[in-house]
Amino acid sequence: MIGFSLRSLWNRRFVAGLTVFAIALSAALIVGVEKLRDGARDSFVNSASGIDLVVAPRGNPVQILMAAVFGIGGTGTAMSWESFEWLENMPGVAWAVPIQMGDNHRGYPVIGTDVTYFEHVRHSGGQPLQLASGTLFIEGQADGAVLGAEVAARFGHAPGTVIVNAHGSGDVSFHMHDDAPFTVTGVLAPSGTAIDRMVIVSLAGFDAIHAPHGTPDADPLDAAGLAVPPRNTRADHETHEEHREHTGHDHDEGSRAAAGTGEHAHPRGRDPDGHAHAPERLNAVYVGLADRTGVLGLQRAVNDRAAEPLSAVLPAVALTELWGITGTAERALQIMAWTVALASIIGMVVMLSATLESRRREFAILRSVGASPAHVVRLILTEAAVLTGAGLFLGIGIFILAARVAGPVLASRFGVQLDTRGFDARELAVLASLFGAGLAAALVPAIKVYRATLADGLSVRI
Amino acid sequence: MPMLRIEGLDHRWTGARQDTIRVGALALGAGENLFLHGPSGCGKSTLISAIAGVIDVAEGAVCVAGRDIGSLGSGARDRFRADHIGLVFQMFNLVPWLTGIENVILPCTFSRRRRRRAGNPEAVARRLLGDLGLDPDELGRKTAGDLSVGQQQRVAVARALIGTPDLILADEPTSALDADAKTAFLDVLMRDCKAANTALLFVSHDRGLEGHFDRSVDFRDLDRGGTR
Ligand SMILES: Nc1ncnc2c1ncn2[C@@H]1O[C@H](COP(=O)(O)OP(=O)(O)OP(=O)(O)O)[C@@H](O)[C@H]1O
Ligand SMILES: [Mg+2]
């Protein structure tokens, strides 16, 4: 039967080919939309791996997550170093990584942090960040920068390259910091996450590039109110007192700088003690807990902090909220893809139905040699199955080809990786339902054929 | 045992005001042939459909190879037709996009009995086509749509004969052929039916063919009367 169907389709190969192609395109579209959605979600989920809580100045959780973890957009105000220290010393907190944002390198987000970032930030289900080449910048080295794989690849940067960043977080830069260049010390191995698109510099370096302008993103009131003790990391506990004195002084100056004196507290690369640089402002803090069951308690404590309005964001919860927002767009895309699929399936039904008239003789002949009407119906359904099945396979091929071609652009521009290695249960279900829809639609011509063969018998009546 | 026995076969097409056919009695033994003639529209093709089991008939009205067609369900009738009956029509006998040989072996794909009896369907098809004066190699290459009408009709006969069915029903298979081709065609058909001991019912309105057959019956003489 299948051989017979294939021969019959081959006899109409031009129209059959067009039909298969139409189905293939819609299958590719549907698979593409699914893969894009999965890729986008994976990119987000993988980027946020290992972070239990993101603390930032009070704001919308989704916005905070987008800005602090994915480098998209920004958080409104800045938070104080004091709050960072408070957080770091909260019971149950295993680690806290300070994050500064708001600059870009040719459109790629620049974040300021310290070396503990590389120690604690994980991706894709707990994998640590790996250097592909070079080294990390050393603590306090103000002009060192570590690049995400994508940034390095895009511009051909390698350890030793001197790069210049710009203020602002988009392609449109307000001001080039060409007076404060960075030297690339290392390039990270690809992680398939937002980190690939980031330029990571030290807190000292991040502050330094703002030195001549003295206008941080921070709320001026907050900045003025900073009487910041130094960063109290476990490592530099012993030198705590000396450090406090020194940086406390710096920060008074820093506040004046913000008010327009033109001076800055942290001449780059000259952090006197070689200790962690305590910046006047932070945009976010990544927090890891020793015991994750305490996460809700800590979240409440942060949200209730009287000294400064802060938000503590659970990445998983914010992501769920984000899916709620993007869900509408996803659904719109899905609906579009399925509409195209519907059109192509209708095209197949039209093709099968249109040929029925001219094939009535063929069916009468088959009946005369012993075919039952059920045989003839099966013939039509087999043809539909062959057309839809071939369409699906060709569609997957088209998708894989398109993903190969467009994949690098998608990865570099949007950080979205299209997975072409296999299909998850959901995607298989989508493909299966497309196949089912094709077969179900073919019932229309099949029933027509059934009626016609019964009525025609052995002689075709016109 | 007669290969075909009809006793009181009535059929009325849906929508018709009266019975299309009312056949009294007709019998045909193995290896016999019968020429059935009658004017156009008298119901010859309807009779063929009834014997072939394509239309519903009353129980006991039609027996083929000892089997009561009317007692079979439609699926069983289709299988029975594939197993026991070979059909040849006036025109359009062949699936145009299959080759001549593929058309000949078509019944073997629907009937295990015919396939078994043919042994090697491809070889038998080639032999039958050769017997009918056709070039088997050419027919293995060309699709049926590319054949002349005369060639098509002979391929149709080969198809009816393959796997030696019990009964061949031929519905005006010669009307598209010229006089010489008709004679040649009939000779081969008769010879092969005799050789395979197959019963042949040949219907036509062309009484000129009567002489080739053992027996000839006027369709109207079969009419068992009554409301018509
Ligand atoms: N499938 C059908 N549905 C309804 N009526 C039919 C059908 N086939 C034939 N008829 C009717 O049955 C009658 C007999 O038709 P049939 O084809 O049996 O005649 P015939 O003797 O074979 O004629 P011809 O010599 O022209 O082939 C006609 O009146 C025809 O209209
Ligand atoms: Mg007729």
XYZ file of C-alpha atoms and ligand atoms in Angstrom:
722
model
C 0.000 0.000 0.000
C 2.765 2.424 0.916
C 4.636 1.588 -2.266
C 1.487 2.168 -4.238
C 0.923 5.504 -2.519
C 4.491 6.536 -3.203
C 4.119 5.651 -6.874
C 0.879 7.552 -7.054
C 2.446 10.610 -5.412
C 5.479 10.338 -7.653
C 3.099 10.526 -10.575
C 2.026 13.903 -9.178
C 5.437 14.839 -7.898
C 5.314 18.524 -8.735
C 2.188 19.315 -6.746
C 3.123 16.759 -4.104
C 6.548 18.360 -3.797
C 5.050 21.810 -3.347
C 2.705 20.441 -0.711
C 5.556 18.782 1.151
C 7.534 22.004 0.969
C 4.651 24.050 2.369
C 4.235 21.609 5.236
C 7.995 21.607 5.763
C 8.120 25.379 6.062
C 5.340 25.449 8.600
C 6.912 22.574 10.532
C 10.219 24.421 10.550
C 8.421 27.524 11.778
C 6.654 25.672 14.562
C 9.808 23.873 15.647
C 11.714 27.131 15.392
C 9.273 28.949 17.633
C 9.438 26.132 20.184
C 13.223 25.978 20.058
C 13.511 29.739 20.284
C 11.304 29.736 23.329
C 13.263 26.901 24.929
C 16.538 28.530 23.977
C 15.498 31.865 25.448
C 14.307 30.237 28.644
C 17.386 28.055 28.952
C 19.559 31.069 28.426
C 17.858 32.795 31.335
C 17.672 29.776 33.600
C 21.277 28.792 32.930
C 22.527 32.319 33.575
C 20.878 32.418 36.962
C 22.230 29.065 38.057
C 23.620 28.925 41.568
C 22.389 32.344 42.643
C 19.931 31.984 45.496
C 18.968 35.616 45.829
C 19.598 38.801 43.908
C 19.485 41.882 46.078
C 19.113 45.286 44.472
C 17.624 48.679 45.217
C 13.905 48.322 45.556
C 12.221 47.669 42.261
C 10.413 45.249 40.069
C 11.773 41.691 40.533
C 11.777 40.937 36.821
C 13.542 44.170 36.032
C 16.109 43.504 38.744
C 16.773 40.000 37.474
C 17.008 41.156 33.861
C 19.460 43.895 34.755
C 21.538 42.175 37.401
C 21.858 38.726 35.857
C 21.292 39.182 32.133
C 22.652 42.675 31.661
C 19.450 43.880 30.038
C 18.241 47.282 31.185
C 19.227 48.656 34.558
C 18.158 49.019 38.124
C 16.972 52.463 38.975
C 19.007 53.611 41.914
C 22.126 52.283 43.541
C 22.515 50.546 46.866
C 25.049 51.292 49.527
C 28.150 49.369 50.376
C 26.844 49.268 53.899
C 23.945 47.157 52.811
C 26.344 44.819 51.080
C 28.267 44.304 54.262
C 25.107 43.888 56.222
C 23.979 41.249 53.745
C 27.273 39.467 53.740
C 27.108 39.106 57.509
C 23.544 37.908 57.643
C 23.266 34.481 59.171
C 23.064 31.719 56.585
C 24.710 33.751 53.828
C 27.532 31.710 52.364
C 28.731 34.293 49.906
C 27.784 37.637 48.431
C 29.120 39.061 45.192
C 28.798 42.812 44.549
C 27.719 43.894 41.077
C 27.977 47.267 39.365
C 26.371 47.935 36.045
C 25.528 50.670 33.625
C 28.404 50.665 31.171
C 28.790 48.912 27.903
C 31.503 47.817 25.580
C 30.220 48.365 22.060
C 26.775 47.397 23.157
C 27.806 44.555 25.424
C 27.129 45.060 29.129
C 30.074 45.802 31.394
C 29.758 44.722 34.979
C 32.003 45.626 37.846
C 32.524 42.973 40.466
C 35.319 41.322 42.379
C 37.117 38.066 41.819
C 34.712 36.170 44.040
C 32.327 36.484 41.093
C 34.260 33.845 39.200
C 34.306 31.656 42.247
C 30.588 31.695 42.977
C 28.695 32.397 39.811
C 27.679 29.196 38.109
C 25.920 28.466 34.864
C 23.889 25.726 33.226
C 23.042 23.750 36.315
C 26.048 24.432 38.503
C 29.042 24.452 36.162
C 31.747 26.900 37.211
C 33.009 29.522 34.815
C 36.130 28.458 32.965
C 38.814 30.588 31.421
C 39.455 29.829 27.789
C 42.615 31.912 27.765
C 44.532 34.319 29.957
C 43.937 34.902 33.640
C 41.426 36.610 35.888
C 42.207 40.140 36.887
C 43.755 40.161 40.307
C 41.929 41.673 43.184
C 42.373 45.391 43.081
C 43.778 45.449 39.565
C 41.719 48.297 38.248
C 42.373 48.070 34.535
C 41.893 44.335 34.084
C 38.902 42.965 32.209
C 37.681 39.439 31.669
C 35.555 38.973 28.576
C 32.691 36.662 27.888
C 33.329 34.285 25.005
C 30.916 36.022 22.669
C 32.318 39.510 23.217
C 35.845 38.284 22.634
C 34.894 36.371 19.517
C 32.818 39.199 18.088
C 35.572 41.777 18.228
C 38.553 39.459 18.099
C 39.700 40.482 21.565
C 42.310 38.377 23.310
C 44.322 38.756 26.493
C 46.400 41.870 26.099
C 43.900 43.752 23.964
C 43.141 47.222 25.245
C 39.452 48.036 25.188
C 37.443 51.162 25.860
C 34.016 51.144 27.437
C 31.202 53.592 27.242
C 28.672 54.885 29.637
C 25.129 53.665 29.306
C 23.739 50.256 28.832
C 22.816 50.130 25.191
C 24.293 50.408 21.762
C 23.775 54.128 21.951
C 26.514 55.398 24.167
C 26.325 58.650 26.001
C 29.977 58.964 26.518
C 33.065 57.012 25.636
C 35.376 56.337 28.529
C 38.337 56.485 26.242
C 40.416 58.033 28.957
C 40.028 54.911 31.053
C 40.991 51.935 28.911
C 41.066 48.361 30.128
C 43.445 45.588 29.298
C 41.927 42.189 28.661
C 43.445 39.710 31.082
C 41.351 36.709 30.199
C 38.553 35.319 28.073
C 35.950 32.951 29.474
C 34.980 29.718 27.823
C 31.501 29.809 26.234
C 28.763 29.078 28.745
C 25.731 29.602 26.512
C 24.433 32.195 28.940
C 24.308 35.965 29.310
C 27.827 35.855 30.763
C 29.151 35.181 27.256
C 28.014 38.666 26.368
C 29.545 40.426 29.334
C 32.682 42.374 30.025
C 33.684 41.818 33.624
C 35.913 44.339 35.338
C 36.866 44.953 38.933
C 34.917 47.291 41.157
C 37.919 49.603 41.243
C 38.076 49.624 37.509
C 34.394 50.247 37.171
C 34.599 53.202 39.474
C 37.679 54.485 37.798
C 36.016 54.895 34.460
C 33.520 57.180 36.110
C 36.109 59.209 37.887
C 36.291 62.159 35.513
C 32.544 62.512 35.343
C 31.693 61.873 38.926
C 28.071 61.238 38.094
C 27.217 57.721 39.054
C 23.817 56.285 38.458
C 23.266 56.418 42.151
C 20.639 58.493 43.782
C 22.568 61.609 44.808
C 20.964 61.520 48.245
C 22.164 57.983 48.735
C 25.600 58.815 47.522
C 25.819 61.836 49.778
C 24.784 59.764 52.711
C 27.495 57.234 52.207
C 29.798 56.969 55.085
C 30.969 53.685 53.886
C 33.051 51.333 55.900
C 35.350 49.204 53.836
C 34.383 45.916 52.434
C 34.532 43.381 55.184
C 35.514 40.249 53.371
C 36.641 37.197 55.178
C 40.013 37.422 53.549
C 40.954 40.855 54.701
C 39.608 40.723 58.172
C 42.969 41.322 59.781
C 43.543 44.596 58.042
C 40.062 45.726 58.632
C 40.806 48.725 60.813
C 43.426 50.259 58.629
C 41.323 49.710 55.596
C 38.292 51.292 57.092
C 40.189 54.434 57.880
C 41.598 54.700 54.434
C 38.543 54.052 52.356
C 36.314 55.981 54.682
C 38.333 58.982 53.821
C 38.171 58.181 50.148
C 34.499 58.023 50.200
C 34.051 61.383 51.707
C 35.974 62.666 48.776
C 33.925 60.504 46.504
C 30.809 62.244 47.688
C 32.322 65.541 46.942
C 33.263 64.310 43.554
C 29.657 63.522 42.971
C 28.832 67.040 43.953
C 31.111 68.312 41.283
C 34.588 68.809 42.652
C 36.037 66.830 39.799
C 38.165 64.733 42.066
C 37.738 61.092 42.606
C 38.438 58.862 45.486
C 39.860 55.968 43.566
C 42.546 56.761 41.106
C 42.512 53.608 39.119
C 45.030 50.935 39.822
C 46.086 52.585 43.019
C 44.138 50.813 45.651
C 46.745 51.311 48.330
C 46.409 48.101 50.272
C 45.686 45.817 47.332
C 42.482 44.954 49.086
C 38.980 44.765 47.847
C 37.863 48.069 46.572
C 34.815 49.433 48.314
C 32.841 51.394 45.755
C 30.442 54.144 46.615
C 27.595 52.451 44.900
C 26.447 48.994 43.893
C 23.673 48.021 41.587
C 23.080 44.544 42.851
C 24.413 41.767 45.013
C 24.327 38.071 44.180
C 23.767 36.044 47.316
C 24.397 32.371 47.909
C 23.073 30.621 50.992
C 24.638 27.879 53.016
C 21.241 26.372 53.472
C 18.662 27.227 50.854
C 15.742 26.623 53.176
C 16.520 29.977 54.791
C 16.017 31.856 51.558
C 12.524 33.141 52.299
C 13.555 34.383 55.727
C 16.503 36.234 54.273
C 14.319 37.639 51.525
C 11.943 39.032 54.127
C 14.811 40.500 56.138
C 16.168 42.262 53.062
C 12.798 43.582 52.022
C 12.211 44.867 55.557
C 15.580 46.545 55.919
C 14.937 49.957 57.346
C 18.260 51.553 56.449
C 17.681 51.286 52.707
C 14.792 50.182 50.515
C 15.960 46.953 48.919
C 14.401 44.095 47.039
C 15.524 40.511 47.332
C 14.640 38.539 44.236
C 14.426 34.784 44.006
C 15.619 34.093 40.444
C 13.245 31.169 39.958
C 10.255 33.217 41.068
C 11.206 36.205 38.948
C 11.755 33.926 35.969
C 8.286 32.478 36.404
C 6.989 36.020 36.457
C 9.023 36.751 33.346
C 7.546 33.736 31.543
C 4.165 35.158 32.449
C 5.082 38.346 30.626
C 6.807 36.747 27.650
C 4.124 34.078 27.498
C 1.821 36.397 25.606
C 4.393 37.038 22.920
C 5.279 33.356 22.816
C 1.658 32.453 22.360
C 1.272 35.020 19.615
C 4.243 33.468 17.828
C 2.875 29.988 18.370
C -0.512 30.984 17.038
C 1.133 32.467 13.980
C 3.187 29.355 13.378
C 0.142 27.134 13.758
C -1.831 29.351 11.409
C 0.828 28.843 8.785
C 0.663 25.114 9.499
C -3.091 25.190 9.102
C -2.705 26.917 5.754
C -0.244 24.298 4.569
C -2.477 21.466 5.747
C -5.400 23.031 3.918
C -3.093 23.178 0.907
C -2.569 19.447 1.236
C -6.292 18.770 1.530
C -6.888 20.921 -1.545
C -4.260 18.984 -3.443
C -5.670 15.604 -2.399
C -9.232 16.683 -3.115
C -8.445 18.304 -6.443
C -6.912 15.122 -7.783
C -9.808 12.962 -6.622
C -11.956 13.747 -9.649
C -9.272 12.689 -12.072
C -8.453 9.667 -9.957
C -11.932 8.209 -9.812
C -11.071 5.889 -12.686
C -7.969 4.798 -10.862
C -10.107 3.924 -7.851
C -12.649 2.064 -10.003
C -9.813 0.023 -11.483
C -8.478 -0.763 -8.027
C -11.930 -1.862 -6.964
C -12.234 -4.134 -9.984
C -9.046 -5.944 -8.985
C -10.319 -6.477 -5.463
C -9.707 -3.274 -3.539
C -12.400 -2.435 -1.012
C -13.508 1.140 -0.394
C -11.509 0.881 2.827
C -8.409 0.148 0.746
C -8.996 3.273 -1.278
C -9.492 5.355 1.855
C -6.301 3.904 3.271
C -4.557 4.884 0.058
C -5.585 8.507 0.512
C -4.636 8.496 4.193
C -1.302 6.883 3.395
C -0.640 9.609 0.863
C -1.502 12.232 3.466
C 0.780 10.504 5.965
C 3.601 10.379 3.438
C 3.126 14.046 2.535
C 2.910 15.204 6.141
C 5.700 12.908 7.295
C 8.000 14.000 4.492
C 7.025 17.595 5.262
C 7.933 17.156 8.919
C 11.311 15.623 8.170
C 12.112 18.225 5.561
C 10.918 20.869 8.006
C 13.265 19.602 10.700
C 16.022 19.682 8.120
C 15.156 23.248 7.187
C 15.083 24.205 10.857
C 18.487 22.656 11.516
C 19.906 24.394 8.472
C 18.375 27.710 9.480
C 19.605 27.240 13.045
C 23.129 26.606 11.762
C 22.983 29.756 9.664
C 21.177 32.028 12.104
C 22.464 30.397 15.296
C 25.644 32.439 15.686
C 23.745 35.700 15.167
C 21.065 34.685 17.644
C 23.687 33.645 20.165
C 25.699 36.831 19.877
C 22.859 39.304 19.604
C 20.382 37.764 21.967
C 22.314 35.145 23.893
C 19.872 32.509 22.709
C 21.232 29.104 21.778
C 19.105 26.981 19.452
C 19.428 23.350 20.385
C 19.573 21.315 17.181
C 20.741 18.087 18.736
C 17.400 16.641 19.640
C 13.825 17.236 20.544
C 12.309 17.187 23.981
C 8.992 15.567 24.759
C 7.144 18.827 24.256
C 8.597 19.414 20.795
C 7.964 15.813 19.816
C 4.370 16.262 20.951
C 4.114 19.379 18.791
C 5.470 17.490 15.773
C 3.169 14.560 16.477
C 0.152 16.823 16.700
C 1.106 18.433 13.390
C 1.255 14.953 11.886
C -2.088 14.116 13.481
C -3.596 17.325 12.145
C -2.439 16.403 8.642
C -4.003 12.952 8.903
C -7.198 14.302 10.417
C -7.531 16.878 7.654
C -7.009 14.127 5.075
C -10.157 12.455 6.384
C -12.130 15.031 4.386
C -10.936 13.828 0.966
C -10.834 10.255 2.280
C -14.521 10.333 3.121
C -15.264 11.872 -0.257
C -13.339 9.051 -1.896
C -15.190 6.487 0.152
C -18.536 7.832 -0.995
C -17.389 8.127 -4.595
C -15.995 4.607 -4.802
C -19.175 3.203 -3.330
C -21.316 5.142 -5.796
C -19.071 4.555 -8.811
C -18.628 0.853 -8.351
C -16.777 -0.502 -11.336
C -17.784 2.152 -13.812
C -17.020 5.787 -13.319
C -20.061 7.924 -13.755
C -19.452 11.412 -14.886
C -20.323 -27.227 -10.260
C -21.221 -24.189 -12.364
C -18.821 -21.312 -11.970
C -21.665 -18.852 -12.256
C -25.291 -19.425 -11.364
C -27.925 -16.699 -11.302
C -31.424 -17.276 -10.007
C -33.858 -14.407 -9.778
C -31.491 -11.435 -9.626
C -33.167 -8.034 -9.289
C -31.459 -4.717 -8.919
C -32.776 -1.226 -8.715
C -30.340 1.681 -8.650
C -31.082 4.214 -5.943
C -33.391 6.838 -7.369
C -34.658 4.626 -10.195
C -38.425 4.165 -10.343
C -38.293 0.574 -11.456
C -35.897 -2.379 -11.299
C -32.963 -1.926 -13.676
C -32.541 -5.654 -14.145
C -34.758 -8.635 -13.394
C -32.715 -11.655 -14.440
C -34.437 -15.033 -14.275
C -31.866 -17.815 -14.522
C -28.390 -18.135 -15.993
C -25.630 -20.718 -15.489
C -22.063 -21.035 -16.743
C -19.763 -23.996 -16.160
C -15.989 -24.045 -15.737
C -14.188 -23.392 -19.032
C -17.434 -22.367 -20.769
C -17.981 -19.060 -22.464
C -21.143 -17.096 -23.027
C -21.900 -14.119 -25.225
C -24.565 -11.898 -23.694
C -25.926 -9.172 -25.948
C -28.530 -6.506 -25.601
C -29.191 -2.893 -26.522
C -27.455 -0.047 -24.807
C -28.909 0.789 -21.403
C -30.638 -2.562 -20.902
C -28.560 -3.296 -17.796
C -25.620 -5.409 -18.960
C -23.044 -3.450 -16.964
C -25.364 -3.518 -13.969
C -25.432 -7.297 -14.197
C -21.628 -7.413 -14.309
C -21.475 -5.200 -11.174
C -23.915 -7.509 -9.424
C -21.920 -10.642 -10.254
C -18.663 -8.939 -9.282
C -20.162 -8.135 -5.900
C -19.862 -4.391 -6.179
C -23.581 -3.828 -5.602
C -25.767 -5.467 -3.013
C -27.719 -8.481 -4.217
C -30.280 -10.670 -2.486
C -29.159 -13.883 -0.850
C -29.261 -16.877 -3.187
C -29.473 -14.714 -6.322
C -25.868 -15.037 -7.469
C -23.439 -17.875 -6.889
C -19.847 -17.710 -8.130
C -17.675 -20.806 -7.785
C -20.255 -22.227 -5.415
C -20.262 -19.191 -3.179
C -23.438 -17.194 -2.548
C -22.401 -13.605 -3.235
C -25.490 -12.168 -1.560
C -24.597 -13.764 1.761
C -21.191 -12.082 1.903
C -20.504 -8.736 3.558
C -19.091 -6.010 1.363
C -15.518 -6.549 2.555
C -15.782 -10.282 1.976
C -17.203 -9.609 -1.498
C -14.187 -7.433 -2.300
C -11.847 -10.205 -1.190
C -13.878 -12.791 -3.064
C -13.755 -10.703 -6.214
C -9.986 -10.371 -5.918
C -9.659 -14.139 -5.458
C -12.080 -15.492 -8.036
C -13.053 -12.962 -10.667
C -11.146 -11.251 -13.443
C -12.661 -8.130 -14.988
C -12.120 -6.433 -18.324
C -13.855 -3.194 -19.288
C -14.517 -1.266 -22.409
C -11.901 1.400 -21.638
C -9.786 2.762 -18.859
C -8.794 -0.611 -17.531
C -5.362 0.389 -16.329
C -3.793 2.581 -13.692
C -2.098 5.055 -16.026
C 1.031 5.673 -13.967
C 1.889 2.024 -13.389
C 3.790 0.095 -16.037
C 1.974 -2.510 -18.106
C 3.503 -5.335 -16.083
C 2.657 -3.665 -12.777
C -0.933 -3.363 -13.976
C -1.030 -7.049 -14.835
C 0.158 -8.162 -11.388
C -2.165 -5.779 -9.574
C -4.722 -8.509 -8.608
C -1.898 -10.443 -6.945
C -1.342 -7.578 -4.525
C -4.943 -7.795 -3.375
C -5.406 -11.568 -3.485
C -3.154 -14.092 -1.822
C -4.928 -16.869 -3.728
C -4.209 -15.311 -7.100
C -0.590 -14.661 -6.084
C -0.164 -18.260 -4.972
C -1.740 -19.607 -8.109
C 0.412 -17.383 -10.283
C 3.559 -18.553 -8.512
C 5.904 -15.865 -9.757
C 3.518 -13.037 -10.763
C 6.148 -11.089 -12.688
C 7.151 -14.085 -14.789
C 3.550 -15.107 -15.372
C 2.673 -11.538 -16.364
C 5.481 -11.552 -18.911
C 4.350 -14.903 -20.322
C 0.716 -13.778 -20.556
C 1.700 -10.539 -22.293
C 3.879 -12.492 -24.696
C 0.987 -14.844 -25.464
C -1.174 -11.810 -26.206
C 1.383 -10.650 -28.772
C 2.914 -7.886 -26.698
C 6.569 -7.200 -25.948
C 6.997 -7.842 -22.180
C 10.147 -5.710 -22.001
C 8.386 -2.752 -23.518
C 5.514 -3.178 -21.072
C 7.926 -3.386 -18.172
C 9.217 0.018 -19.200
C 6.242 1.976 -20.435
C 3.514 3.197 -18.166
C -0.011 2.205 -19.126
C -0.812 5.790 -20.100
C 1.732 5.551 -22.919
C 0.202 2.424 -24.481
C -2.162 2.325 -27.449
C -5.783 1.443 -26.725
C -5.343 -2.004 -28.291
C -2.279 -2.656 -26.146
C -4.144 -1.467 -23.080
C -7.014 -3.866 -23.741
C -4.649 -6.811 -24.072
C -2.844 -5.815 -20.860
C -6.285 -5.738 -19.216
C -6.944 -9.286 -20.409
C -3.579 -10.431 -19.073
C -4.520 -8.894 -15.757
C -7.885 -10.666 -15.745
C -6.171 -13.970 -16.497
C -3.298 -13.821 -14.010
C -3.576 -16.263 -11.126
C -6.290 -18.195 -13.037
C -9.533 -16.838 -11.576
C -12.668 -18.971 -11.816
C -14.661 -16.455 -13.807
C -13.822 -13.659 -16.176
C -16.357 -10.916 -16.726
C -15.744 -8.872 -19.857
C -17.831 -5.742 -20.401
C -17.518 -4.726 -24.053
C -13.722 -4.948 -24.087
C -13.514 -4.788 -27.857
C -15.534 -1.700 -28.692
C -12.418 0.465 -28.950
C -10.671 -1.943 -31.314
C -10.775 -2.239 -35.099
C -12.213 -5.366 -36.717
C -8.905 -7.261 -37.108
C -7.772 -6.409 -33.594
C -11.142 -7.514 -32.278
C -10.804 -10.952 -33.821
C -7.218 -11.394 -32.613
C -8.182 -10.180 -29.176
C -11.123 -12.549 -28.884
C -9.086 -15.511 -30.078
C -6.462 -15.006 -27.398
C -9.064 -14.407 -24.723
C -10.969 -17.554 -25.591
C -7.855 -19.686 -25.892
C -6.442 -18.605 -22.552
C -9.788 -19.045 -20.788
C -10.075 -22.533 -22.178
C -6.471 -23.289 -21.215
C -7.043 -22.164 -17.634
C -10.492 -23.729 -17.504
C -11.892 -20.309 -16.660
C -15.546 -19.466 -17.318
C -16.065 -16.366 -19.453
C -19.070 -14.072 -19.494
C -18.757 -11.591 -22.317
C -21.333 -8.823 -22.666
C -21.673 -6.600 -25.689
C -24.231 -4.917 -27.893
C -22.131 -5.847 -30.936
C -23.783 -8.992 -32.280
C -21.033 -9.392 -34.881
C -18.910 -11.065 -32.224
C -21.465 -13.775 -31.549
C -19.755 -16.322 -33.811
C -16.649 -16.608 -31.625
C -18.560 -17.959 -28.659
C -19.875 -21.356 -27.643
C -23.169 -19.884 -26.593
C -25.042 -16.633 -27.128
C -27.914 -15.195 -25.104
C -30.040 -12.098 -25.618
C -30.131 -10.125 -22.404
C -33.864 -9.509 -22.834
C -34.517 -13.254 -22.889
C -33.102 -13.445 -19.378
C -35.771 -11.062 -18.153
C -38.053 -12.932 -15.797
C -40.907 -10.505 -16.384
C -42.974 -8.927 -13.670
C -43.091 -5.195 -12.933
C -40.530 -3.573 -15.144
N -24.160 3.613 -10.782
C -25.437 3.790 -11.228
N -26.300 4.502 -10.480
C -27.566 4.697 -10.880
N -28.039 4.244 -12.039
C -27.209 3.536 -12.859
C -25.868 3.282 -12.498
N -25.270 2.564 -13.469
C -26.212 2.391 -14.402
N -27.372 2.954 -14.040
C -28.613 2.906 -14.786
O -28.949 1.566 -15.046
C -29.425 1.410 -16.345
C -28.624 0.338 -17.040
O -27.319 0.789 -17.195
P -26.143 -0.172 -17.647
O -24.892 0.599 -17.587
O -26.232 -1.413 -16.866
O -26.542 -0.443 -19.162
P -25.717 -1.237 -20.257
O -26.587 -2.327 -20.724
O -24.410 -1.623 -19.737
O -25.580 -0.170 -21.406
P -24.334 0.022 -22.424
O -24.481 -1.054 -23.467
O -24.574 1.358 -23.027
O -23.118 -0.083 -21.653
C -29.314 2.765 -17.029
O -30.581 3.326 -17.082
C -28.435 3.580 -16.135
O -28.922 4.899 -16.086
Mg -22.425 -1.109 -20.171
